[in-house]
Structures are given as C-alpha cells and as structure tokens.
Amino acid sequence: MHAPSLRTVSLLAFCALIVCATADEAAKPNVVVVLADQWRPQAFGFAGDPNVRTPNFDRLAGESVRFVNAVAGMPVCSPTRASLLTGQRPLTHGVFLNDVPLDSNAITLAKVLKGAGYETGAIGKWHIDGHGRLSFIPPERRQGFDYWKVCECTHDYTDSIYYGDTPEKLHWSGYDALDQTQDACEFLRARATGAKPFLLWLAWGPPHDPYLTAPEKYRALYDPSKLTLRPNVPAEMEGHIRKSLAGYYAHCSALDDAMGSLLDTLRETGLAENTILLFSADHGDMLGSQGAMNKQRPFDECARVPFLLRWSKALPARQLDAPINSEDVMPTLLGLCGVPIPKLVEGLDYSGYARGGANPGDGATVIMCAAPFGQWDRRKGGKEYRAVRTTRYTYARDLHGPWLLFDNENDPYQMHNLVNDPAQADLQARLDTLLQRKLRERGDEFRPATDYIAKWGYEVDANGTVPIKP
C-alpha cells in the first residue's frame, strides 16, 4: 500500500477545512428580525390591552424571552433603526434626526454576519439612507444586505413602492405588510435546505399613521365607541382618539395575521427550532396619552417597545425585567450567534442573560432627544432631554433642569409627576446622580440641538426638521 503523496495530504486537509467550515455554518442559527413602526408595547393581548386582537403575537410571547422594560433609546424612526443595525448610540452614528444618512461605511449587523458566512436579506421599510424617501438605494448603501426589496420610507400602505437591484420602481400588489410578509416566507422556503445560515430583516410600515388605511376586514373588527381608553387620555381628545385607535388596532390585527404566516412558514420548513426570531418596534405611539400624539417623548407609551426573542433550541420562554436598549440588539444577536462583537459597538450583550445568566447591565438605561423636530418641534412643545429608565422609575431632565419623575410601579400611566416633590427629594437626587453618571460614561455633554446639528452639518428648517427630499 502506497503512502499518500504530499499533494494528496494537502488536498485532504483542504477538503477537511471546507467540511468543518460548512458544518460550522450549518450549526449557526438563522436570524429573523421583524420590526414594526410605531407599535406601542401595551397594544397586545399578552400585554393586557382589553381591545386589540393579536392571537399570533400572544402565542409568540408565550414561546419567547420577553423583555418587559425594553426601550428605544431615541424614540423616533431613523435613530432607532441606525442603532439597531450598528450597536451604537445616535450621537455616535450621527442619525439623531429622521431623513439623514447612516454612513455607508458603518459596521452593521448584516455586514458582520455576512462576514461570518450568512446570507442577508432586507424587505420593507428602511429609513436610514437619507437620499429621498422614494429614491432608489444602490448596493453600496445597503449596509450589507444582498437580497433587497425595500423602500426608504412610505406610509401609503395600499399603493406602496419598493426597489430591487435596479432603479425600476416596483409596487406591492395590495396592503404592503401582508405582501412583504409573503415575500419573506418565500425567502425562508428558498433557504430551508440551504447550507448557509441567513439574516432576514423584515420591516413593516404599520401601525404608524395614517391609522385608517388597514384592509376593511380588519377595520370591521373595531368599533370606536366600544374601546377602552387609557386613563391618561384627556377627555377633550376622546372622540378623536377613539377613531384613531380603532384604525391603529386594525393595523395591529393585520400584522398579527402576517406574523401568523411567518410563524407557520418557519414551522412548516423546519426552520423554527434553529432560527432566532426577534420582534420589536422602532418606538411606540402616544395616541392621546398625556394629551400627545406620535413619538420622541420619554413616556412609556412612546419610549418603551415590544421585545420578543424566540429561539426554541436554546432560550427558555420567560419574562426579564432588564431595560434593554436599541444599541443592545446588535451585540445580543451576535452573542447568540457566537459571532465576535466589533469593538466599535457601544451596546451590551444580553445573550447570556437571555440564556439564564447574569444581567450585564445595572438595571437602568438612557432615553434621549438630542434635537426635537417634525411632529414634536419647538412650536409643539418639543425639547431636548435626557432620561434614565430603570425597572421601576423614569426620571428626565431638560436643558433647564429636572423635568419628569414617575414611579412606574405605583403609577403605571405616569399621571403623577413627582419632580421637586419634597417627599421624593432623596429619590430624585439618587436618580439624578445615576443619570449624570451615565451621561459622563457615554461622553454626552447634553448640549442644545443646534450644537449637534452644526457638528454633523445637517441642513434643517427653522423648526429643526430636515426637509423631506422627493
């Protein structure tokens, strides 16, 4: 019997390396991120909302690690999306306003996972390109995603456009979130027996307003006169809010059906067991609470977000109270995938905590507005603020000093502002010290909006809003 030649040994060794690499890729979990736009964390059956019908999300919540104090660190669209993808805070990546671009050289979740052997795909709303809401986004600005059916931003859910690999403007055939989800299901089916793991980013536009544009079968589910409103909605807004809320819930139920299709596809293809599924939102919606609408504020209806993390192979279902933030999502997903976390990432890796280990945080995180704009510009009471959200309290300062203090355990609707209450002086002092320490650790000098806008060279109108490009 002849000894193998050096060439044969080298070839066998090379083949062994390929087999090992392929096996390692196959062992890595797939990742599916589903992001809704403006879905407040209270608006689910599993969260106790007496009005909304979300049976598929309720089922998913029962199978997931549910972070009940998850927040959007800057509760508005583009800043949150940039933080989710980069693991950095808005004053670091620079997207602290809507309609400004994330640096095309940013280190993102998709780029890192692609480097680790993952296929990548994005479907739906993007809103971090900053070159026009209905403009084509070329491959070099797609932040590591290859499969691409995306629109920068539209809220015309029944005549919704998207682009693929060419500048040809394409249209979803009906209510866009349902069509986008069906496309996501096809993406999953096509990769069910593939050798490589994948990252799929599915971003829906609803339930963001306009509230009254869900398909009729979902709008028929909700009678405005029969809805139970949150007690922090002023009486004078009741009629308007009932109508808006009915439409909002209709969007939520449509998305619940979409999630049901996605869950069914994961199960039918055999992908469910080794797929990490994260459902969250870029921020909530005030919807009349505190007499306000939409986002940017530090109140719980706006700043808290739903956060369901399911990986049936490795994560036991339960509730966790750590206040996880937007910048923590990228490192946590990388940690679950066993992929090294880039040094430029600022967020915390909660993967060990999700598995049952120690909490890497200190039980508190920061919510902020660096530059109020748009629906909350200065004419409408918008202001710069920094807030600390703990498992129990919310404390905020604006540029003039202490602004808000809520005991969220005893005052879940945040109707009693305890700032400068002599009986709460010690508590306020402790929370103020905590907030100031966190700002020092982040290098955040808490300066006026004009300073940050000038630093990044953004062009804004008189009210601090970036003009929307066609």
Coordinates of C-alpha atoms in Angstrom, one line a residue:
M1 CA 0.0 0.0 0.0
H2 CA 1.5 3.3 -1.1
A3 CA 1.7 6.3 1.3
P4 CA -0.4 9.3 0.2
S5 CA 1.5 12.0 -1.7
L6 CA 2.0 15.4 -0.2
R7 CA -0.4 16.8 -2.7
T8 CA -3.0 14.3 -1.7
V9 CA -2.5 15.1 2.0
S10 CA -2.8 18.8 1.3
L11 CA -6.0 18.2 -0.7
L12 CA -7.5 16.1 2.0
A13 CA -6.6 18.7 4.6
F14 CA -8.2 21.5 2.5
C15 CA -11.3 19.4 2.0
A16 CA -11.5 18.8 5.7
L17 CA -11.3 22.5 6.3
I18 CA -14.2 23.1 3.9
V19 CA -16.3 20.3 5.6
C20 CA -15.6 21.8 9.0
A21 CA -16.4 25.3 7.8
T22 CA -19.6 24.1 6.2
A23 CA -20.6 22.2 9.3
D24 CA -19.8 25.3 11.5
E25 CA -22.0 27.5 9.2
A26 CA -24.8 24.9 9.3
A27 CA -24.7 24.9 13.1
K28 CA -25.1 28.7 13.4
P29 CA -28.7 29.9 14.0
N30 CA -30.6 31.8 11.4
V31 CA -31.8 35.2 12.4
V32 CA -35.1 36.8 11.5
V33 CA -35.7 40.4 12.7
V34 CA -39.3 41.7 12.4
L35 CA -39.6 45.4 13.1
A36 CA -42.9 47.3 13.3
D37 CA -43.2 51.0 13.0
Q38 CA -44.7 52.9 16.0
W39 CA -46.2 49.9 17.8
R40 CA -46.6 50.8 21.5
P41 CA -45.8 47.9 23.9
Q42 CA -49.2 48.0 25.6
A43 CA -51.1 47.2 22.4
F44 CA -51.2 43.4 22.5
G45 CA -53.4 40.9 24.1
F46 CA -50.5 39.4 26.0
A47 CA -49.7 42.9 27.4
G48 CA -53.2 43.3 28.8
D49 CA -54.8 45.5 26.2
P50 CA -58.6 44.9 26.5
N51 CA -59.3 46.0 23.0
V52 CA -56.8 44.6 20.5
R53 CA -56.9 41.1 18.9
T54 CA -53.4 39.6 18.5
P55 CA -53.6 35.8 18.9
N56 CA -50.4 35.1 17.0
F57 CA -48.4 37.6 18.9
D58 CA -49.9 36.2 22.1
R59 CA -48.7 32.7 21.1
L60 CA -45.3 34.0 20.2
A61 CA -45.0 35.9 23.5
G62 CA -45.7 32.6 25.3
E63 CA -42.8 31.0 23.5
S64 CA -40.3 33.9 23.8
V65 CA -38.0 35.6 26.2
R66 CA -40.0 38.8 26.7
F67 CA -38.0 41.9 27.8
V68 CA -40.8 43.8 29.5
N69 CA -38.8 47.0 30.0
A70 CA -37.2 47.3 26.5
V71 CA -36.9 50.9 25.3
A72 CA -36.0 52.8 22.2
G73 CA -33.0 54.9 23.3
M74 CA -34.1 57.8 21.0
P75 CA -37.8 57.0 20.3
V76 CA -38.1 58.1 16.7
C77 CA -37.7 56.1 13.4
S78 CA -34.3 56.7 11.8
P79 CA -32.3 56.9 15.1
T80 CA -33.6 53.7 16.4
R81 CA -33.1 51.8 13.1
A82 CA -29.5 53.0 12.9
S83 CA -28.8 51.9 16.5
L84 CA -30.4 48.5 15.9
L85 CA -28.1 47.9 13.0
T86 CA -24.8 49.3 14.4
G87 CA -25.0 48.7 18.1
Q88 CA -24.1 52.4 18.6
R89 CA -26.0 55.3 20.1
P90 CA -27.4 58.2 18.0
L91 CA -24.7 60.8 19.0
T92 CA -22.1 58.3 17.8
H93 CA -23.5 57.1 14.5
G94 CA -25.0 60.6 13.9
V95 CA -28.5 59.6 13.0
F96 CA -30.4 61.7 15.6
L97 CA -32.9 63.1 13.2
N98 CA -35.1 61.5 10.6
D99 CA -34.1 61.6 6.9
V100 CA -30.3 61.8 7.4
P101 CA -28.0 59.1 6.1
L102 CA -26.2 56.4 8.1
D103 CA -22.6 56.3 6.9
S104 CA -22.3 53.7 4.2
N105 CA -19.0 52.5 5.9
A106 CA -20.7 51.8 9.2
I107 CA -20.2 48.4 10.7
T108 CA -23.6 46.8 10.8
L109 CA -25.3 43.6 11.9
A110 CA -25.7 42.5 8.3
K111 CA -22.0 43.2 7.4
V112 CA -20.8 41.3 10.4
L113 CA -23.0 38.3 9.9
K114 CA -22.2 38.3 6.2
G115 CA -18.5 38.1 7.1
A116 CA -19.4 35.1 9.3
G117 CA -20.9 33.2 6.4
Y118 CA -24.5 34.4 6.5
E119 CA -26.8 35.2 3.6
T120 CA -28.6 38.5 4.1
G121 CA -31.9 39.9 3.0
A122 CA -34.0 43.0 3.7
I123 CA -37.7 43.6 2.9
G124 CA -39.9 46.6 3.7
K125 CA -39.1 50.0 5.2
W126 CA -35.5 51.2 5.6
H127 CA -35.4 54.9 6.6
I128 CA -31.7 55.3 7.2
D129 CA -30.5 56.2 3.7
G130 CA -31.3 59.9 3.7
H131 CA -31.3 60.4 0.0
G132 CA -35.1 60.8 -0.5
R133 CA -37.9 58.8 0.8
L134 CA -38.9 57.3 -2.5
S135 CA -35.4 57.1 -4.1
F136 CA -33.5 54.1 -5.3
I137 CA -30.8 52.8 -2.8
P138 CA -27.8 51.4 -4.7
P139 CA -26.0 48.3 -3.4
E140 CA -23.1 50.3 -1.8
R141 CA -25.6 52.0 0.6
R142 CA -27.4 48.8 1.7
Q143 CA -25.4 48.2 4.8
G144 CA -24.5 44.6 4.0
F145 CA -27.9 43.3 2.7
D146 CA -27.9 41.4 -0.6
Y147 CA -31.5 40.3 -1.2
W148 CA -33.3 43.6 -1.4
K149 CA -37.0 44.6 -1.7
V150 CA -37.0 47.9 0.1
C151 CA -38.4 51.4 0.1
E152 CA -36.7 54.1 2.2
C153 CA -40.0 55.3 3.6
T154 CA -43.6 55.4 2.6
H155 CA -46.8 55.2 4.6
D156 CA -49.1 54.7 1.6
Y157 CA -49.7 51.1 2.6
T158 CA -52.1 50.3 -0.2
D159 CA -50.0 51.8 -3.1
S160 CA -46.6 51.0 -1.7
I161 CA -43.4 51.1 -3.8
Y162 CA -40.1 49.3 -3.4
Y163 CA -36.9 48.7 -5.3
G164 CA -34.9 45.6 -6.1
D165 CA -31.5 45.7 -7.7
T166 CA -32.4 48.2 -10.4
P167 CA -33.9 51.8 -10.3
E168 CA -37.1 50.4 -11.6
K169 CA -39.9 51.4 -9.3
L170 CA -42.0 48.3 -8.3
H171 CA -45.3 48.1 -6.4
W172 CA -46.6 45.7 -3.8
S173 CA -49.9 44.4 -5.0
G174 CA -52.1 45.2 -2.0
Y175 CA -51.6 46.1 1.7
D176 CA -47.9 46.2 1.7
A177 CA -47.1 44.5 5.1
L178 CA -49.0 41.4 4.0
D179 CA -47.3 41.2 0.7
Q180 CA -43.9 41.9 2.3
T181 CA -44.5 39.0 4.7
Q182 CA -45.4 36.7 1.9
D183 CA -42.1 37.6 0.2
A184 CA -40.3 36.9 3.5
C185 CA -42.0 33.5 3.6
E186 CA -40.7 32.8 0.1
F187 CA -37.2 33.9 1.2
L188 CA -37.4 31.3 4.1
R189 CA -38.7 28.5 1.9
A190 CA -35.9 29.0 -0.6
R191 CA -33.3 28.7 2.1
A192 CA -34.9 26.0 4.2
T193 CA -32.4 23.3 2.9
G194 CA -29.5 25.7 2.2
A195 CA -26.0 25.1 3.6
K196 CA -25.6 28.7 4.8
P197 CA -27.3 30.4 7.7
F198 CA -29.2 33.7 6.9
L199 CA -30.2 37.0 8.4
L200 CA -33.7 38.3 7.3
W201 CA -34.7 41.9 8.1
L202 CA -38.5 42.4 7.7
A203 CA -39.6 45.9 8.5
W204 CA -43.3 46.8 8.3
G205 CA -44.6 50.4 7.9
P206 CA -47.8 50.0 10.1
P207 CA -49.2 50.5 12.6
H208 CA -47.7 54.0 12.0
D209 CA -50.4 56.5 10.9
P210 CA -52.3 57.1 8.7
Y211 CA -54.4 54.9 11.0
L212 CA -57.5 54.4 8.8
T213 CA -55.9 52.5 5.9
A214 CA -55.9 48.8 7.0
P215 CA -57.9 46.4 4.9
E216 CA -61.7 46.6 5.6
K217 CA -61.9 43.2 7.2
Y218 CA -59.5 44.4 10.0
R219 CA -61.2 47.8 10.4
A220 CA -64.5 46.0 10.8
L221 CA -63.1 44.3 14.0
Y222 CA -63.1 47.6 16.0
D223 CA -66.0 49.9 17.0
P224 CA -64.6 53.2 18.2
S225 CA -67.4 53.6 20.7
K226 CA -66.7 50.3 22.4
L227 CA -62.9 50.9 23.0
T228 CA -61.5 51.3 26.5
L229 CA -59.1 54.2 26.5
R230 CA -56.1 54.6 28.8
P231 CA -56.9 56.8 31.8
N232 CA -54.1 59.3 30.8
V233 CA -56.0 60.3 27.7
P234 CA -57.7 63.7 28.3
A235 CA -61.5 63.8 28.0
E236 CA -61.4 66.5 25.3
M237 CA -59.4 64.2 23.0
E238 CA -61.6 61.1 23.4
G239 CA -63.6 61.3 20.2
H240 CA -60.6 61.8 18.0
I241 CA -58.5 59.2 19.8
R242 CA -61.3 56.5 19.6
K243 CA -61.4 56.8 15.8
S244 CA -57.6 56.8 15.5
L245 CA -57.2 54.0 18.0
A246 CA -59.7 51.8 16.1
G247 CA -57.7 52.2 12.9
Y248 CA -54.4 51.6 14.8
Y249 CA -55.8 48.4 16.2
A250 CA -56.9 47.3 12.7
H251 CA -53.3 47.7 11.5
C252 CA -52.2 45.6 14.5
S253 CA -54.6 42.8 13.7
A254 CA -53.4 42.8 10.1
L255 CA -49.9 42.5 11.3
D256 CA -50.9 39.7 13.6
D257 CA -52.1 37.7 10.6
A258 CA -48.8 38.5 8.9
M259 CA -46.9 37.2 11.9
G260 CA -49.0 34.1 11.9
S261 CA -48.0 33.4 8.3
L262 CA -44.3 33.9 9.2
L263 CA -44.6 31.5 12.2
D264 CA -46.4 28.9 10.1
T265 CA -43.7 29.1 7.4
L266 CA -40.9 28.7 10.0
R267 CA -42.6 25.6 11.4
E268 CA -43.5 24.0 8.1
T269 CA -40.0 24.4 6.7
G270 CA -38.3 23.0 9.8
L271 CA -36.5 26.3 10.4
A272 CA -38.2 27.2 13.6
E273 CA -36.0 25.3 16.0
N274 CA -32.7 26.8 14.9
T275 CA -33.9 30.3 14.0
I276 CA -33.6 33.3 16.3
L277 CA -36.8 35.3 15.8
L278 CA -36.8 38.9 17.2
F279 CA -39.9 41.0 17.1
S280 CA -39.7 44.6 18.2
A281 CA -40.6 48.2 17.1
D282 CA -38.6 51.4 16.4
H283 CA -40.7 53.2 19.0
G284 CA -44.3 53.4 20.4
D285 CA -47.1 55.9 19.9
M286 CA -48.6 58.3 22.4
L287 CA -52.1 58.1 20.8
G288 CA -53.6 60.7 23.1
S289 CA -51.8 59.6 26.3
Q290 CA -50.6 62.7 28.2
G291 CA -52.5 64.7 25.6
A292 CA -49.9 63.9 22.9
M293 CA -49.6 62.1 19.6
N294 CA -46.8 60.1 17.9
K295 CA -43.3 59.9 19.3
Q296 CA -40.0 61.4 20.6
R297 CA -41.1 61.7 24.2
P298 CA -39.8 59.7 27.2
F299 CA -43.3 58.5 28.3
D300 CA -43.8 54.7 28.4
E301 CA -46.4 54.6 25.5
C302 CA -43.7 56.1 23.3
A303 CA -40.3 55.1 24.6
R304 CA -41.0 51.5 25.6
V305 CA -41.2 48.9 22.8
P306 CA -42.3 45.3 22.5
F307 CA -39.4 42.9 22.5
L308 CA -40.0 39.2 21.9
L309 CA -36.9 36.9 21.4
R310 CA -37.6 33.3 20.5
W311 CA -35.0 30.6 19.9
S312 CA -36.7 27.4 20.9
K313 CA -33.5 25.4 20.6
A314 CA -31.7 27.5 23.3
L315 CA -33.8 30.1 25.1
P316 CA -36.4 29.1 27.7
A317 CA -39.5 31.3 27.5
R318 CA -39.9 33.8 30.4
Q319 CA -40.1 37.4 31.3
L320 CA -37.0 39.5 32.0
D321 CA -37.0 43.0 33.5
A322 CA -33.7 44.4 32.4
P323 CA -34.2 47.7 30.4
I324 CA -32.6 46.6 27.2
N325 CA -32.0 49.4 24.7
S326 CA -31.8 49.8 20.9
E327 CA -28.0 49.7 20.8
D328 CA -28.0 46.4 22.8
V329 CA -29.8 44.5 20.0
M330 CA -26.9 44.0 17.6
P331 CA -24.4 42.7 20.2
T332 CA -27.1 40.5 21.7
L333 CA -27.9 38.8 18.4
L334 CA -24.2 38.4 17.6
G335 CA -23.7 36.9 21.0
L336 CA -26.4 34.4 20.4
C337 CA -24.9 33.5 17.0
G338 CA -21.4 33.0 18.6
V339 CA -20.0 35.8 16.3
P340 CA -17.4 38.2 17.7
I341 CA -18.8 41.7 18.5
P342 CA -16.9 44.6 16.9
K343 CA -15.0 46.9 19.2
L344 CA -16.9 50.0 18.0
V345 CA -20.2 48.6 19.4
E346 CA -21.4 50.5 22.4
G347 CA -24.4 48.3 23.4
L348 CA -24.4 45.5 25.9
D349 CA -24.6 41.8 25.0
Y350 CA -27.6 40.4 26.7
S351 CA -27.3 36.9 25.1
G352 CA -26.0 35.3 28.3
Y353 CA -28.8 36.9 30.3
A354 CA -31.4 35.6 27.8
R355 CA -29.9 32.1 28.2
G356 CA -30.4 32.4 32.0
G357 CA -27.1 34.0 33.1
A358 CA -26.3 37.3 34.8
N359 CA -27.7 40.7 33.7
P360 CA -24.8 42.6 32.1
G361 CA -26.4 45.9 32.9
D362 CA -27.0 47.9 36.1
G363 CA -30.8 47.9 35.8
A364 CA -31.0 51.3 34.1
T365 CA -30.6 52.8 30.6
V366 CA -30.9 56.2 28.9
I367 CA -33.6 57.6 26.7
M368 CA -33.0 60.9 25.0
C369 CA -34.0 63.5 22.4
A370 CA -31.0 65.4 21.1
A371 CA -33.0 67.5 18.6
P372 CA -36.8 67.8 18.6
F373 CA -38.3 68.0 15.1
G374 CA -41.3 67.4 12.9
Q375 CA -44.4 66.3 14.9
W376 CA -42.7 67.4 18.1
D377 CA -40.8 70.5 17.0
R378 CA -40.5 73.5 19.4
R379 CA -43.8 75.0 18.3
K380 CA -45.5 71.9 19.7
G381 CA -43.5 71.8 22.9
G382 CA -40.6 69.7 21.7
K383 CA -37.4 69.9 23.8
E384 CA -34.0 68.3 24.3
Y385 CA -34.0 65.9 27.2
R386 CA -32.0 63.1 28.8
A387 CA -33.9 60.4 30.8
V388 CA -33.0 57.4 32.8
R389 CA -35.4 54.4 32.7
T390 CA -34.9 51.8 35.5
T391 CA -37.0 48.7 36.2
R392 CA -39.3 51.0 38.3
Y393 CA -38.7 54.7 37.6
T394 CA -38.5 57.2 34.8
Y395 CA -36.5 60.4 35.5
A396 CA -35.9 63.1 32.9
R397 CA -34.0 66.4 32.7
D398 CA -34.4 69.0 30.0
L399 CA -31.8 71.8 29.4
H400 CA -33.3 73.8 32.3
G401 CA -33.2 71.1 35.0
P402 CA -35.4 68.3 36.3
W403 CA -38.5 67.7 34.2
L404 CA -40.2 64.4 35.0
L405 CA -40.2 61.7 37.7
F406 CA -42.6 58.8 37.7
D407 CA -42.9 55.7 39.9
N408 CA -44.0 53.3 37.2
E409 CA -44.8 50.6 39.6
N410 CA -47.4 52.6 41.6
D411 CA -48.3 55.0 38.7
P412 CA -48.2 52.8 35.6
Y413 CA -50.0 55.5 33.5
Q414 CA -47.5 58.2 34.6
M415 CA -50.1 60.6 35.7
H416 CA -48.3 62.0 38.8
N417 CA -45.1 63.9 38.1
L418 CA -43.0 63.7 41.3
V419 CA -40.3 66.1 40.3
N420 CA -39.4 68.6 43.0
D421 CA -41.9 66.9 45.4
P422 CA -40.2 67.4 48.9
A423 CA -41.2 63.9 49.9
Q424 CA -39.3 62.5 46.9
A425 CA -36.2 64.6 47.3
D426 CA -33.9 61.7 48.1
L427 CA -35.2 59.5 45.3
Q428 CA -34.9 62.4 42.8
A429 CA -31.3 63.0 43.9
R430 CA -30.4 59.4 43.5
L431 CA -31.9 59.2 40.0
D432 CA -30.2 62.5 39.0
T433 CA -26.9 61.2 40.2
L434 CA -27.5 58.0 38.2
L435 CA -28.4 59.9 35.1
Q436 CA -25.4 62.2 35.3
R437 CA -23.1 59.2 35.8
K438 CA -24.5 57.5 32.7
L439 CA -24.1 60.7 30.6
R440 CA -20.4 61.0 31.7
E441 CA -19.8 57.4 30.9
R442 CA -21.3 58.0 27.4
G443 CA -19.4 61.2 26.9
D444 CA -22.7 63.0 26.5
E445 CA -22.4 66.7 27.4
F446 CA -26.1 67.2 26.9
R447 CA -25.8 70.3 24.7
P448 CA -28.5 72.2 22.7
A449 CA -29.7 70.7 19.4
T450 CA -28.1 73.4 17.4
D451 CA -24.6 72.2 18.5
Y452 CA -25.2 68.6 17.3
I453 CA -26.8 69.8 14.0
A454 CA -23.8 72.0 13.3
K455 CA -21.3 69.3 14.2
W456 CA -22.8 66.9 11.7
G457 CA -23.5 69.6 9.1
Y458 CA -27.2 68.8 8.7
E459 CA -29.5 71.3 6.9
V460 CA -32.7 71.9 8.8
D461 CA -35.6 74.3 8.6
A462 CA -36.4 76.9 11.2
N463 CA -38.1 74.3 13.4
G464 CA -35.1 71.9 13.4
T465 CA -36.6 69.4 10.8
V466 CA -34.7 68.0 7.9
P467 CA -36.7 68.8 4.8
I468 CA -38.0 65.6 3.2
K469 CA -36.5 65.1 -0.2
P470 CA -38.7 63.9 -3.0

